Tab-separated table of C-alpha atoms in Angstrom:
chain	number	residue	atom	x	y	z
A	1	MET	CA	-19.995	0.887	-4.226
A	2	SER	CA	-21.547	4.373	-4.829
A	3	ARG	CA	-21.284	6.209	-7.994
A	4	LEU	CA	-18.994	8.908	-6.445
A	5	ALA	CA	-16.753	6.151	-4.909
A	6	ASP	CA	-16.427	4.395	-8.247
A	7	ILE	CA	-15.471	7.565	-10.114
A	8	ARG	CA	-12.895	8.258	-7.370
A	9	PHE	CA	-11.603	4.698	-7.717
A	10	ARG	CA	-11.339	5.001	-11.511
A	11	GLY	CA	-9.515	8.291	-11.312
A	12	ALA	CA	-7.219	7.265	-9.019
A	13	THR	CA	-6.253	4.047	-10.734
A	14	ALA	CA	-5.820	6.006	-13.997
A	15	PHE	CA	-3.362	8.596	-12.103
A	16	GLN	CA	-1.664	5.707	-10.490
A	17	ARG	CA	-1.083	3.832	-13.604
A	18	ARG	CA	0.914	6.931	-14.968
A	19	ILE	CA	2.608	7.838	-11.690
A	20	ASN	CA	3.663	4.524	-10.253
A	21	PRO	CA	6.158	3.278	-12.709
A	22	LEU	CA	8.064	6.552	-12.061
A	23	LEU	CA	7.857	6.555	-8.231
A	24	ARG	CA	8.825	2.907	-7.779
A	25	ARG	CA	12.080	3.660	-9.549
A	26	LEU	CA	12.946	6.409	-6.985
A	27	PRO	CA	15.623	4.747	-4.682
A	28	LEU	CA	13.992	6.499	-1.405
A	29	GLN	CA	10.256	5.944	-2.450
A	30	THR	CA	8.814	3.069	-0.124
A	31	VAL	CA	7.735	0.190	-2.187
A	32	ILE	CA	6.025	-2.966	-1.406
A	33	GLU	CA	6.657	-6.168	-3.646
A	34	THR	CA	3.849	-8.822	-3.622
A	35	LYS	CA	3.575	-11.919	-5.796
A	36	GLY	CA	1.097	-11.641	-8.477
A	37	ARG	CA	-1.828	-14.082	-7.552
A	38	VAL	CA	-2.421	-15.088	-11.044
A	39	SER	CA	0.981	-14.584	-12.750
A	40	GLY	CA	3.196	-15.269	-9.963
A	41	LEU	CA	5.567	-12.454	-10.911
A	42	PRO	CA	6.812	-9.840	-8.527
A	43	ARG	CA	4.523	-6.654	-8.319
A	44	LEU	CA	5.972	-3.337	-6.985
A	45	THR	CA	3.757	-0.705	-5.666
A	46	PRO	CA	4.687	2.484	-4.230
A	47	VAL	CA	3.232	2.966	-0.806
A	48	GLY	CA	3.414	5.417	1.994
A	49	GLY	CA	3.865	4.233	5.532
A	50	ARG	CA	6.014	3.952	8.600
A	51	ARG	CA	8.297	1.547	10.179
A	52	VAL	CA	7.399	1.228	13.713
A	53	GLY	CA	9.951	-1.293	15.607
A	54	ASP	CA	9.829	-4.685	13.548
A	55	ALA	CA	6.403	-3.565	11.815
A	56	PHE	CA	5.837	-1.574	8.958
A	57	TRP	CA	2.405	0.024	8.723
A	58	LEU	CA	0.403	1.563	5.829
A	59	VAL	CA	-3.188	2.265	4.965
A	60	SER	CA	-4.554	1.139	1.602
A	61	GLU	CA	-6.980	3.824	0.054
A	62	PHE	CA	-9.175	1.284	-1.565
A	63	GLY	CA	-9.081	-1.669	0.969
A	64	GLU	CA	-9.500	-5.104	-0.627
A	65	ARG	CA	-10.252	-3.500	-3.883
A	66	SER	CA	-6.494	-2.635	-4.191
A	67	GLN	CA	-4.680	-4.967	-6.233
A	68	TYR	CA	-1.624	-5.357	-3.970
A	69	VAL	CA	-4.091	-6.141	-1.154
A	70	ARG	CA	-5.599	-8.812	-3.149
A	71	ASN	CA	-2.027	-10.227	-3.887
A	72	ILE	CA	-1.347	-10.086	-0.037
A	73	GLN	CA	-4.621	-12.072	0.590
A	74	ALA	CA	-3.280	-14.904	-1.932
A	75	ASP	CA	0.209	-14.694	-0.550
A	76	PRO	CA	1.121	-12.757	2.393
A	77	ARG	CA	4.789	-13.132	1.929
A	78	VAL	CA	6.048	-9.671	0.963
A	79	ARG	CA	9.131	-7.344	0.619
A	80	VAL	CA	9.239	-3.671	1.565
A	81	ARG	CA	11.746	-1.329	0.395
A	82	ILE	CA	12.342	1.334	2.996
A	83	ARG	CA	14.773	4.028	2.490
A	84	GLY	CA	16.463	2.040	-0.295
A	85	ARG	CA	16.707	-1.202	1.786
A	86	TRP	CA	14.795	-4.324	1.162
A	87	HIS	CA	13.150	-6.168	4.176
A	88	THR	CA	11.387	-9.415	3.855
A	89	GLY	CA	8.147	-9.874	5.853
A	90	THR	CA	4.606	-11.132	6.193
A	91	ALA	CA	1.691	-8.848	5.638
A	92	GLN	CA	-1.403	-9.019	7.556
A	93	LEU	CA	-4.713	-7.021	6.966
A	94	VAL	CA	-5.887	-5.430	9.969
A	95	PRO	CA	-9.613	-4.459	9.515
A	96	ASP	CA	-10.323	-3.815	13.167
A	97	ASP	CA	-7.662	-0.907	13.259
A	98	ASP	CA	-8.758	2.553	12.808
A	99	PRO	CA	-7.384	3.771	9.472
A	100	VAL	CA	-8.000	7.187	9.949
A	101	ALA	CA	-6.489	7.433	13.178
A	102	ARG	CA	-3.504	5.293	11.693
A	103	LEU	CA	-3.101	7.919	8.888
A	104	ARG	CA	-2.332	10.607	11.444
A	105	ARG	CA	0.656	8.686	12.495
A	106	LEU	CA	1.990	8.106	9.102
A	107	PRO	CA	3.806	10.556	6.708
A	108	ARG	CA	1.610	13.456	5.942
A	109	PHE	CA	2.105	13.512	2.170
A	110	ASN	CA	0.902	9.921	1.974
A	111	GLY	CA	-2.102	10.564	4.261
A	112	LEU	CA	-3.338	13.644	1.815
A	113	GLY	CA	-3.320	11.226	-1.095
A	114	VAL	CA	-5.110	8.397	0.656
A	115	ARG	CA	-7.832	10.772	2.127
A	116	ALA	CA	-8.166	12.498	-1.124
A	117	PHE	CA	-8.584	9.330	-3.277
A	118	GLY	CA	-9.642	6.804	-0.547
A	119	THR	CA	-12.953	5.315	-0.448
A	120	ASN	CA	-12.508	2.004	1.664
A	121	LEU	CA	-9.513	2.512	3.940
A	122	LEU	CA	-7.885	-0.599	5.352
A	123	THR	CA	-4.821	-0.946	7.605
A	124	VAL	CA	-2.161	-3.265	6.572
A	125	ARG	CA	0.688	-4.351	8.825
A	126	VAL	CA	3.840	-5.926	7.667
A	127	ASP	CA	5.813	-7.897	10.276
A	128	LEU	CA	9.616	-7.736	9.125
A	129	GLU	CA	11.943	-10.222	9.674
A	130	THR	CA	15.082	-9.116	11.560
C-alpha cells in the first residue's frame, strides 16, 4: 500500500472510530451486522447502500482491509438494518463488479465518503432472505 493510501486509511479509521458509535444508534441509518471472526460477538457497522430486489448492494472503501469485510470472509451470514428493519442474508464479495459504476447507483452521500476516503474499493452484495 502506498504512503498516501496508508495515511488515508489511518485518517478514515480514526474518524470512523469516533462517528460510527453514534451513527449505528440512529434508527434509520443502514447498518450491517457481522460476527466477529475472533470473538464471535456481533459487530455493527454503519454502511451506505441500496436494496435492489432481494439483494442489498454496498461498496467497501478499503476492500478486504475493512474489518467487516474480513468478518464476512470468515462467516458470510449477516444481518442488515434497512430503514429500521432487520433482514438476514448471506454476503458475497463481488471483485469482478465495477465499484465506481456501482457507487453511481448508490446513495450520493455514501458515495462521496467512499470516494473521499476509499483506496481499494470492493463491491459487496448481500442476498436477503425473504
